[in-house]
Amino acid sequence: MFEAALSRLGRMGSFLWAGWSGLAGLALLAALWQAGHEAYGAFILPSPLETLAAGAAILSDGRAWEVAMLTCIRAVEGFAVSALAGAVSGLAAGYFPATMRLARPLVTVLLGVPPIAWIVLAMIWFGSTDGTVVVTVVVAAAPLVFVGVAEGVMTRDRGLDDMARAFGAGPVQRLITLGLRHVAAHLFPALAVALGMAFKVAVMAELLANVGGIGGELARSRANLDVAAALAWVTIAVAALIVVEYGVVHPVRSEFERWRAAAQPWGVKR
Amino acid sequence: MSVLSLSHIGHAYFGRTVLDRIDLDVEPGEMVALVGPSGCGKSTLIHIAAGIVEPLRGTVAAGYRRHAMVFQEPRLLPWATARDNIAYPLRLAGIRARERRARAGAAARRVAFDAVDLDKYPAELSGGMRQRVAIARALGVDPDFIFFDEPFTALDAALKRRMQDLVIDAARNARFAALFVTHDLMEAVRIAHRIVVLDVAGKGIAGQRMLPGEPGTREDSDVFAAVQAFLKRDPLFRHIHDVNERRVA
């Protein structure tokens, strides 16, 4: 019990410690950004510090938090729906090849239609409401989850299935102890991609559908030619994504992938 | 009263017959080695006997209480520790976590698997250790029948011998019966009470030979002599090393 707690603490520590390399990467981006600022001037590209100051000024106003939360809620809502729908249909498609044959062309179509086209359609159907944003997010993100899960099911080790059957496992037990556990490894990378997609599409849909949120603020910054504010809003959107991804998706994933870390004999672990 | 009785088993993949009219009985506590050339359907037969594959014709009558199986590859869950792998069938049987842990530890001791390695993942174990875990997993359910499907083919000669001794000891202590598929005649002669030879084309049982003495008491020289005698003089074993790669299934 004590050992388990200790190893969990150790893993948490190494996860937080890995944050330094993440910061180093961001610092590199900031350096390039600063170079661009010095080359082109503050009007075209405000410096990172200016942008951070603008961001801080925006966030010191209580209303900005509501705006950011609005976008977050829409993105997460759409993400949750697409995760659920994508995972369930992906499982069905993976286990029943006939479903897969029907679903594959549909996925190609869904992924092939640019999100911008979906926004236009959703605006016509739902008007300027939350529904427009959420629907666009679902249409853009659900196929990603679907493909990840279906791929996961199809690459499962049938040898393990036979092993479980030899030890008397029924179909439901095999699905729970083997199928879902294997799919989880494919599900989490797909979820991470889908989450990023959800935020991007949500902001874009907000901007075009004029329904407030971060996208709405971006539209206003553009109208005012306020580059610093626009960049600040972009930074806030990215920060929100990072918080959700590193606060939720990655910890859950590393819990499922402990054995992969164990398979690395030495050197830098993720 | 036999613990496993196969009668008139026949099977085909996509209309191509791989097994036909197989009759085989295994007595309680008896270790039967099933040998035959590559691709004669041995593996299919043991999968049918273990209930993994549904036979096209014939019946499998099982008189044992609980069976277990050891495969050619260890077939361990990569995401579970050695302990959880050994306990996996117990988890399927709905046994509580605390008892699972204890029984997995006991099964690991029976195959001389070091307790400090129990919390390692399969990727951290060597090939021999993984196969040890697979054997412990089979012994952990306290079976009175074990199916072995060429379990030691992938191991080197020394390790193979150690594993065979382990199975012989376990069989003597736990008194389980077993069907042991192998293409290695030496292995068959070392561990079995009886050798059954499958027909080259899977058309029934070609014949069988009882082996003198108890497994584990036979001298190496006797084992070697018996294998040589089978290969040189016994017509039953004439095709044992034939290979038909297209039929390997």
PDB file of N, CA and C in Angstrom, chain A residues 108-183:
ATOM      1  N   THR A 108     -14.669   8.914 -44.557  1.00  0.00           N
ATOM      2  CA  THR A 108     -13.915   9.642 -45.580  1.00  0.00           C
ATOM      3  C   THR A 108     -14.650  10.919 -45.971  1.00  0.00           C
ATOM      4  N   VAL A 109     -15.967  10.799 -46.150  1.00  0.00           N
ATOM      5  CA  VAL A 109     -16.755  11.972 -46.517  1.00  0.00           C
ATOM      6  C   VAL A 109     -16.715  13.016 -45.403  1.00  0.00           C
ATOM      7  N   LEU A 110     -16.950  12.540 -44.162  1.00  0.00           N
ATOM      8  CA  LEU A 110     -16.985  13.469 -43.028  1.00  0.00           C
ATOM      9  C   LEU A 110     -15.654  14.200 -42.867  1.00  0.00           C
ATOM     10  N   LEU A 111     -14.556  13.448 -43.022  1.00  0.00           N
ATOM     11  CA  LEU A 111     -13.247  14.074 -42.859  1.00  0.00           C
ATOM     12  C   LEU A 111     -12.887  14.931 -44.058  1.00  0.00           C
ATOM     13  N   GLY A 112     -13.467  14.588 -45.213  1.00  0.00           N
ATOM     14  CA  GLY A 112     -13.116  15.307 -46.428  1.00  0.00           C
ATOM     15  C   GLY A 112     -13.786  16.663 -46.530  1.00  0.00           C
ATOM     16  N   VAL A 113     -14.986  16.801 -45.949  1.00  0.00           N
ATOM     17  CA  VAL A 113     -15.673  18.094 -45.993  1.00  0.00           C
ATOM     18  C   VAL A 113     -14.968  19.054 -45.032  1.00  0.00           C
ATOM     19  N   PRO A 114     -14.515  20.210 -45.492  1.00  0.00           N
ATOM     20  CA  PRO A 114     -13.790  21.118 -44.601  1.00  0.00           C
ATOM     21  C   PRO A 114     -14.711  21.644 -43.500  1.00  0.00           C
ATOM     22  N   PRO A 115     -14.170  21.816 -42.279  1.00  0.00           N
ATOM     23  CA  PRO A 115     -14.992  22.280 -41.147  1.00  0.00           C
ATOM     24  C   PRO A 115     -15.729  23.577 -41.474  1.00  0.00           C
ATOM     25  N   ILE A 116     -15.112  24.407 -42.316  1.00  0.00           N
ATOM     26  CA  ILE A 116     -15.728  25.691 -42.633  1.00  0.00           C
ATOM     27  C   ILE A 116     -17.088  25.485 -43.311  1.00  0.00           C
ATOM     28  N   ALA A 117     -17.183  24.418 -44.124  1.00  0.00           N
ATOM     29  CA  ALA A 117     -18.451  24.129 -44.791  1.00  0.00           C
ATOM     30  C   ALA A 117     -19.509  23.704 -43.777  1.00  0.00           C
ATOM     31  N   TRP A 118     -19.056  22.932 -42.778  1.00  0.00           N
ATOM     32  CA  TRP A 118     -19.995  22.502 -41.730  1.00  0.00           C
ATOM     33  C   TRP A 118     -20.514  23.712 -40.956  1.00  0.00           C
ATOM     34  N   ILE A 119     -19.612  24.684 -40.726  1.00  0.00           N
ATOM     35  CA  ILE A 119     -20.042  25.870 -39.983  1.00  0.00           C
ATOM     36  C   ILE A 119     -21.169  26.575 -40.728  1.00  0.00           C
ATOM     37  N   VAL A 120     -20.995  26.726 -42.047  1.00  0.00           N
ATOM     38  CA  VAL A 120     -22.024  27.392 -42.847  1.00  0.00           C
ATOM     39  C   VAL A 120     -23.351  26.634 -42.740  1.00  0.00           C
ATOM     40  N   LEU A 121     -23.273  25.302 -42.895  1.00  0.00           N
ATOM     41  CA  LEU A 121     -24.498  24.498 -42.804  1.00  0.00           C
ATOM     42  C   LEU A 121     -25.128  24.619 -41.417  1.00  0.00           C
ATOM     43  N   ALA A 122     -24.287  24.495 -40.385  1.00  0.00           N
ATOM     44  CA  ALA A 122     -24.814  24.536 -39.025  1.00  0.00           C
ATOM     45  C   ALA A 122     -25.433  25.900 -38.726  1.00  0.00           C
ATOM     46  N   MET A 123     -24.849  26.980 -39.300  1.00  0.00           N
ATOM     47  CA  MET A 123     -25.421  28.308 -39.088  1.00  0.00           C
ATOM     48  C   MET A 123     -26.815  28.400 -39.697  1.00  0.00           C
ATOM     49  N   ILE A 124     -26.954  27.761 -40.886  1.00  0.00           N
ATOM     50  CA  ILE A 124     -28.265  27.784 -41.530  1.00  0.00           C
ATOM     51  C   ILE A 124     -29.273  26.992 -40.704  1.00  0.00           C
ATOM     52  N   TRP A 125     -28.799  25.853 -40.153  1.00  0.00           N
ATOM     53  CA  TRP A 125     -29.729  24.975 -39.427  1.00  0.00           C
ATOM     54  C   TRP A 125     -30.041  25.497 -38.035  1.00  0.00           C
ATOM     55  N   PHE A 126     -29.003  25.969 -37.326  1.00  0.00           N
ATOM     56  CA  PHE A 126     -29.188  26.290 -35.909  1.00  0.00           C
ATOM     57  C   PHE A 126     -29.177  27.791 -35.626  1.00  0.00           C
ATOM     58  N   GLY A 127     -28.869  28.618 -36.623  1.00  0.00           N
ATOM     59  CA  GLY A 127     -28.766  30.046 -36.361  1.00  0.00           C
ATOM     60  C   GLY A 127     -27.541  30.353 -35.521  1.00  0.00           C
ATOM     61  N   SER A 128     -27.480  31.526 -34.914  1.00  0.00           N
ATOM     62  CA  SER A 128     -26.319  31.904 -34.110  1.00  0.00           C
ATOM     63  C   SER A 128     -26.518  31.437 -32.666  1.00  0.00           C
ATOM     64  N   THR A 129     -26.357  30.146 -32.459  1.00  0.00           N
ATOM     65  CA  THR A 129     -26.534  29.597 -31.106  1.00  0.00           C
ATOM     66  C   THR A 129     -25.351  28.711 -30.738  1.00  0.00           C
ATOM     67  N   ASP A 130     -25.355  28.229 -29.494  1.00  0.00           N
ATOM     68  CA  ASP A 130     -24.360  27.239 -29.048  1.00  0.00           C
ATOM     69  C   ASP A 130     -24.366  26.019 -29.955  1.00  0.00           C
ATOM     70  N   GLY A 131     -25.578  25.651 -30.388  1.00  0.00           N
ATOM     71  CA  GLY A 131     -25.748  24.438 -31.184  1.00  0.00           C
ATOM     72  C   GLY A 131     -24.841  24.438 -32.403  1.00  0.00           C
ATOM     73  N   THR A 132     -24.718  25.574 -33.051  1.00  0.00           N
ATOM     74  CA  THR A 132     -23.867  25.672 -34.236  1.00  0.00           C
ATOM     75  C   THR A 132     -22.439  25.259 -33.913  1.00  0.00           C
ATOM     76  N   VAL A 133     -21.930  25.821 -32.802  1.00  0.00           N
ATOM     77  CA  VAL A 133     -20.538  25.533 -32.433  1.00  0.00           C
ATOM     78  C   VAL A 133     -20.374  24.057 -32.071  1.00  0.00           C
ATOM     79  N   VAL A 134     -21.284  23.563 -31.225  1.00  0.00           N
ATOM     80  CA  VAL A 134     -21.138  22.182 -30.738  1.00  0.00           C
ATOM     81  C   VAL A 134     -21.239  21.189 -31.894  1.00  0.00           C
ATOM     82  N   VAL A 135     -22.205  21.421 -32.787  1.00  0.00           N
ATOM     83  CA  VAL A 135     -22.380  20.499 -33.917  1.00  0.00           C
ATOM     84  C   VAL A 135     -21.138  20.491 -34.793  1.00  0.00           C
ATOM     85  N   THR A 136     -20.596  21.675 -35.050  1.00  0.00           N
ATOM     86  CA  THR A 136     -19.402  21.738 -35.886  1.00  0.00           C
ATOM     87  C   THR A 136     -18.242  20.984 -35.226  1.00  0.00           C
ATOM     88  N   VAL A 137     -18.109  21.179 -33.918  1.00  0.00           N
ATOM     89  CA  VAL A 137     -17.039  20.468 -33.198  1.00  0.00           C
ATOM     90  C   VAL A 137     -17.233  18.962 -33.304  1.00  0.00           C
ATOM     91  N   VAL A 138     -18.479  18.501 -33.110  1.00  0.00           N
ATOM     92  CA  VAL A 138     -18.733  17.052 -33.150  1.00  0.00           C
ATOM     93  C   VAL A 138     -18.411  16.493 -34.529  1.00  0.00           C
ATOM     94  N   VAL A 139     -18.870  17.199 -35.567  1.00  0.00           N
ATOM     95  CA  VAL A 139     -18.629  16.702 -36.920  1.00  0.00           C
ATOM     96  C   VAL A 139     -17.136  16.640 -37.222  1.00  0.00           C
ATOM     97  N   ALA A 140     -16.375  17.593 -36.670  1.00  0.00           N
ATOM     98  CA  ALA A 140     -14.943  17.603 -36.962  1.00  0.00           C
ATOM     99  C   ALA A 140     -14.181  16.600 -36.112  1.00  0.00           C
ATOM    100  N   ALA A 141     -14.604  16.392 -34.860  1.00  0.00           N
ATOM    101  CA  ALA A 141     -13.788  15.595 -33.935  1.00  0.00           C
ATOM    102  C   ALA A 141     -14.198  14.124 -33.853  1.00  0.00           C
ATOM    103  N   ALA A 142     -15.511  13.842 -34.023  1.00  0.00           N
ATOM    104  CA  ALA A 142     -15.967  12.462 -33.828  1.00  0.00           C
ATOM    105  C   ALA A 142     -15.285  11.465 -34.782  1.00  0.00           C
ATOM    106  N   PRO A 143     -15.106  11.812 -36.088  1.00  0.00           N
ATOM    107  CA  PRO A 143     -14.460  10.833 -36.967  1.00  0.00           C
ATOM    108  C   PRO A 143     -13.051  10.469 -36.517  1.00  0.00           C
ATOM    109  N   LEU A 144     -12.330  11.436 -35.909  1.00  0.00           N
ATOM    110  CA  LEU A 144     -10.971  11.145 -35.441  1.00  0.00           C
ATOM    111  C   LEU A 144     -10.996  10.072 -34.357  1.00  0.00           C
ATOM    112  N   VAL A 145     -11.931  10.225 -33.420  1.00  0.00           N
ATOM    113  CA  VAL A 145     -12.049   9.237 -32.342  1.00  0.00           C
ATOM    114  C   VAL A 145     -12.490   7.897 -32.926  1.00  0.00           C
ATOM    115  N   PHE A 146     -13.460   7.967 -33.838  1.00  0.00           N
ATOM    116  CA  PHE A 146     -13.977   6.742 -34.463  1.00  0.00           C
ATOM    117  C   PHE A 146     -12.842   5.944 -35.102  1.00  0.00           C
ATOM    118  N   VAL A 147     -12.035   6.626 -35.913  1.00  0.00           N
ATOM    119  CA  VAL A 147     -10.949   5.924 -36.612  1.00  0.00           C
ATOM    120  C   VAL A 147      -9.965   5.323 -35.614  1.00  0.00           C
ATOM    121  N   GLY A 148      -9.619   6.104 -34.573  1.00  0.00           N
ATOM    122  CA  GLY A 148      -8.688   5.596 -33.565  1.00  0.00           C
ATOM    123  C   GLY A 148      -9.193   4.339 -32.893  1.00  0.00           C
ATOM    124  N   VAL A 149     -10.460   4.362 -32.492  1.00  0.00           N
ATOM    125  CA  VAL A 149     -11.020   3.218 -31.763  1.00  0.00           C
ATOM    126  C   VAL A 149     -11.166   2.006 -32.681  1.00  0.00           C
ATOM    127  N   ALA A 150     -11.694   2.241 -33.893  1.00  0.00           N
ATOM    128  CA  ALA A 150     -11.890   1.117 -34.820  1.00  0.00           C
ATOM    129  C   ALA A 150     -10.543   0.462 -35.136  1.00  0.00           C
ATOM    130  N   GLU A 151      -9.528   1.313 -35.346  1.00  0.00           N
ATOM    131  CA  GLU A 151      -8.170   0.800 -35.595  1.00  0.00           C
ATOM    132  C   GLU A 151      -7.710  -0.046 -34.403  1.00  0.00           C
ATOM    133  N   GLY A 152      -7.974   0.467 -33.213  1.00  0.00           N
ATOM    134  CA  GLY A 152      -7.591  -0.246 -31.995  1.00  0.00           C
ATOM    135  C   GLY A 152      -8.225  -1.621 -31.927  1.00  0.00           C
ATOM    136  N   VAL A 153      -9.520  -1.680 -32.195  1.00  0.00           N
ATOM    137  CA  VAL A 153     -10.207  -2.975 -32.114  1.00  0.00           C
ATOM    138  C   VAL A 153      -9.642  -3.931 -33.155  1.00  0.00           C
ATOM    139  N   MET A 154      -9.379  -3.405 -34.355  1.00  0.00           N
ATOM    140  CA  MET A 154      -8.930  -4.308 -35.423  1.00  0.00           C
ATOM    141  C   MET A 154      -7.507  -4.808 -35.198  1.00  0.00           C
ATOM    142  N   THR A 155      -6.699  -4.043 -34.457  1.00  0.00           N
ATOM    143  CA  THR A 155      -5.328  -4.506 -34.223  1.00  0.00           C
ATOM    144  C   THR A 155      -5.212  -5.302 -32.931  1.00  0.00           C
ATOM    145  N   ARG A 156      -6.333  -5.711 -32.343  1.00  0.00           N
ATOM    146  CA  ARG A 156      -6.238  -6.458 -31.091  1.00  0.00           C
ATOM    147  C   ARG A 156      -5.583  -7.815 -31.342  1.00  0.00           C
ATOM    148  N   ASP A 157      -4.969  -8.333 -30.282  1.00  0.00           N
ATOM    149  CA  ASP A 157      -4.251  -9.595 -30.382  1.00  0.00           C
ATOM    150  C   ASP A 157      -5.246 -10.747 -30.218  1.00  0.00           C
ATOM    151  N   ARG A 158      -5.526 -11.418 -31.334  1.00  0.00           N
ATOM    152  CA  ARG A 158      -6.499 -12.512 -31.251  1.00  0.00           C
ATOM    153  C   ARG A 158      -5.968 -13.680 -30.433  1.00  0.00           C
ATOM    154  N   GLY A 159      -4.647 -13.789 -30.342  1.00  0.00           N
ATOM    155  CA  GLY A 159      -4.047 -14.827 -29.500  1.00  0.00           C
ATOM    156  C   GLY A 159      -4.491 -14.680 -28.056  1.00  0.00           C
ATOM    157  N   LEU A 160      -4.553 -13.427 -27.592  1.00  0.00           N
ATOM    158  CA  LEU A 160      -5.007 -13.188 -26.213  1.00  0.00           C
ATOM    159  C   LEU A 160      -6.472 -13.574 -26.067  1.00  0.00           C
ATOM    160  N   ASP A 161      -7.257 -13.303 -27.109  1.00  0.00           N
ATOM    161  CA  ASP A 161      -8.665 -13.699 -27.086  1.00  0.00           C
ATOM    162  C   ASP A 161      -8.795 -15.214 -26.913  1.00  0.00           C
ATOM    163  N   ASP A 162      -7.978 -15.956 -27.678  1.00  0.00           N
ATOM    164  CA  ASP A 162      -8.007 -17.420 -27.585  1.00  0.00           C
ATOM    165  C   ASP A 162      -7.582 -17.878 -26.198  1.00  0.00           C
ATOM    166  N   MET A 163      -6.539 -17.204 -25.679  1.00  0.00           N
ATOM    167  CA  MET A 163      -6.057 -17.547 -24.344  1.00  0.00           C
ATOM    168  C   MET A 163      -7.193 -17.388 -23.325  1.00  0.00           C
ATOM    169  N   ALA A 164      -7.880 -16.238 -23.399  1.00  0.00           N
ATOM    170  CA  ALA A 164      -8.956 -15.975 -22.444  1.00  0.00           C
ATOM    171  C   ALA A 164     -10.064 -17.010 -22.594  1.00  0.00           C
ATOM    172  N   ARG A 165     -10.341 -17.391 -23.850  1.00  0.00           N
ATOM    173  CA  ARG A 165     -11.391 -18.384 -24.080  1.00  0.00           C
ATOM    174  C   ARG A 165     -10.981 -19.726 -23.486  1.00  0.00           C
ATOM    175  N   ALA A 166      -9.692 -20.068 -23.618  1.00  0.00           N
ATOM    176  CA  ALA A 166      -9.212 -21.328 -23.055  1.00  0.00           C
ATOM    177  C   ALA A 166      -9.357 -21.342 -21.540  1.00  0.00           C
ATOM    178  N   PHE A 167      -9.317 -20.153 -20.912  1.00  0.00           N
ATOM    179  CA  PHE A 167      -9.503 -20.089 -19.464  1.00  0.00           C
ATOM    180  C   PHE A 167     -10.942 -19.777 -19.088  1.00  0.00           C
ATOM    181  N   GLY A 168     -11.850 -19.947 -20.062  1.00  0.00           N
ATOM    182  CA  GLY A 168     -13.269 -19.886 -19.730  1.00  0.00           C
ATOM    183  C   GLY A 168     -13.893 -18.504 -19.734  1.00  0.00           C
ATOM    184  N   ALA A 169     -13.325 -17.541 -20.463  1.00  0.00           N
ATOM    185  CA  ALA A 169     -13.905 -16.201 -20.500  1.00  0.00           C
ATOM    186  C   ALA A 169     -15.015 -16.140 -21.540  1.00  0.00           C
ATOM    187  N   GLY A 170     -16.143 -15.562 -21.154  1.00  0.00           N
ATOM    188  CA  GLY A 170     -17.239 -15.345 -22.097  1.00  0.00           C
ATOM    189  C   GLY A 170     -16.964 -14.111 -22.938  1.00  0.00           C
ATOM    190  N   PRO A 171     -17.849 -13.845 -23.926  1.00  0.00           N
ATOM    191  CA  PRO A 171     -17.615 -12.699 -24.816  1.00  0.00           C
ATOM    192  C   PRO A 171     -17.574 -11.366 -24.080  1.00  0.00           C
ATOM    193  N   VAL A 172     -18.438 -11.187 -23.083  1.00  0.00           N
ATOM    194  CA  VAL A 172     -18.475  -9.907 -22.363  1.00  0.00           C
ATOM    195  C   VAL A 172     -17.192  -9.727 -21.557  1.00  0.00           C
ATOM    196  N   GLN A 173     -16.758 -10.804 -20.894  1.00  0.00           N
ATOM    197  CA  GLN A 173     -15.518 -10.734 -20.121  1.00  0.00           C
ATOM    198  C   GLN A 173     -14.335 -10.425 -21.028  1.00  0.00           C
ATOM    199  N   ARG A 174     -14.331 -11.034 -22.227  1.00  0.00           N
ATOM    200  CA  ARG A 174     -13.222 -10.769 -23.145  1.00  0.00           C
ATOM    201  C   ARG A 174     -13.237  -9.313 -23.587  1.00  0.00           C
ATOM    202  N   LEU A 175     -14.449  -8.782 -23.844  1.00  0.00           N
ATOM    203  CA  LEU A 175     -14.542  -7.386 -24.266  1.00  0.00           C
ATOM    204  C   LEU A 175     -14.014  -6.471 -23.165  1.00  0.00           C
ATOM    205  N   ILE A 176     -14.398  -6.743 -21.915  1.00  0.00           N
ATOM    206  CA  ILE A 176     -14.014  -5.840 -20.824  1.00  0.00           C
ATOM    207  C   ILE A 176     -12.539  -5.977 -20.476  1.00  0.00           C
ATOM    208  N   THR A 177     -12.063  -7.219 -20.338  1.00  0.00           N
ATOM    209  CA  THR A 177     -10.694  -7.387 -19.841  1.00  0.00           C
ATOM    210  C   THR A 177      -9.652  -7.266 -20.939  1.00  0.00           C
ATOM    211  N   LEU A 178      -9.994  -7.548 -22.192  1.00  0.00           N
ATOM    212  CA  LEU A 178      -8.998  -7.486 -23.262  1.00  0.00           C
ATOM    213  C   LEU A 178      -9.299  -6.385 -24.266  1.00  0.00           C
ATOM    214  N   GLY A 179     -10.515  -6.416 -24.836  1.00  0.00           N
ATOM    215  CA  GLY A 179     -10.853  -5.503 -25.930  1.00  0.00           C
ATOM    216  C   GLY A 179     -10.732  -4.051 -25.520  1.00  0.00           C
ATOM    217  N   LEU A 180     -11.452  -3.666 -24.456  1.00  0.00           N
ATOM    218  CA  LEU A 180     -11.450  -2.258 -24.057  1.00  0.00           C
ATOM    219  C   LEU A 180     -10.073  -1.825 -23.584  1.00  0.00           C
ATOM    220  N   ARG A 181      -9.382  -2.731 -22.909  1.00  0.00           N
ATOM    221  CA  ARG A 181      -8.056  -2.384 -22.393  1.00  0.00           C
ATOM    222  C   ARG A 181      -7.086  -2.111 -23.554  1.00  0.00           C
ATOM    223  N   HIS A 182      -7.211  -2.911 -24.623  1.00  0.00           N
ATOM    224  CA  HIS A 182      -6.344  -2.694 -25.776  1.00  0.00           C
ATOM    225  C   HIS A 182      -6.739  -1.414 -26.505  1.00  0.00           C
ATOM    226  N   VAL A 183      -8.041  -1.207 -26.648  1.00  0.00           N
ATOM    227  CA  VAL A 183      -8.530  -0.030 -27.369  1.00  0.00           C
ATOM    228  C   VAL A 183      -8.092   1.251 -26.664  1.00  0.00           C
TER     229      VAL A 183
END
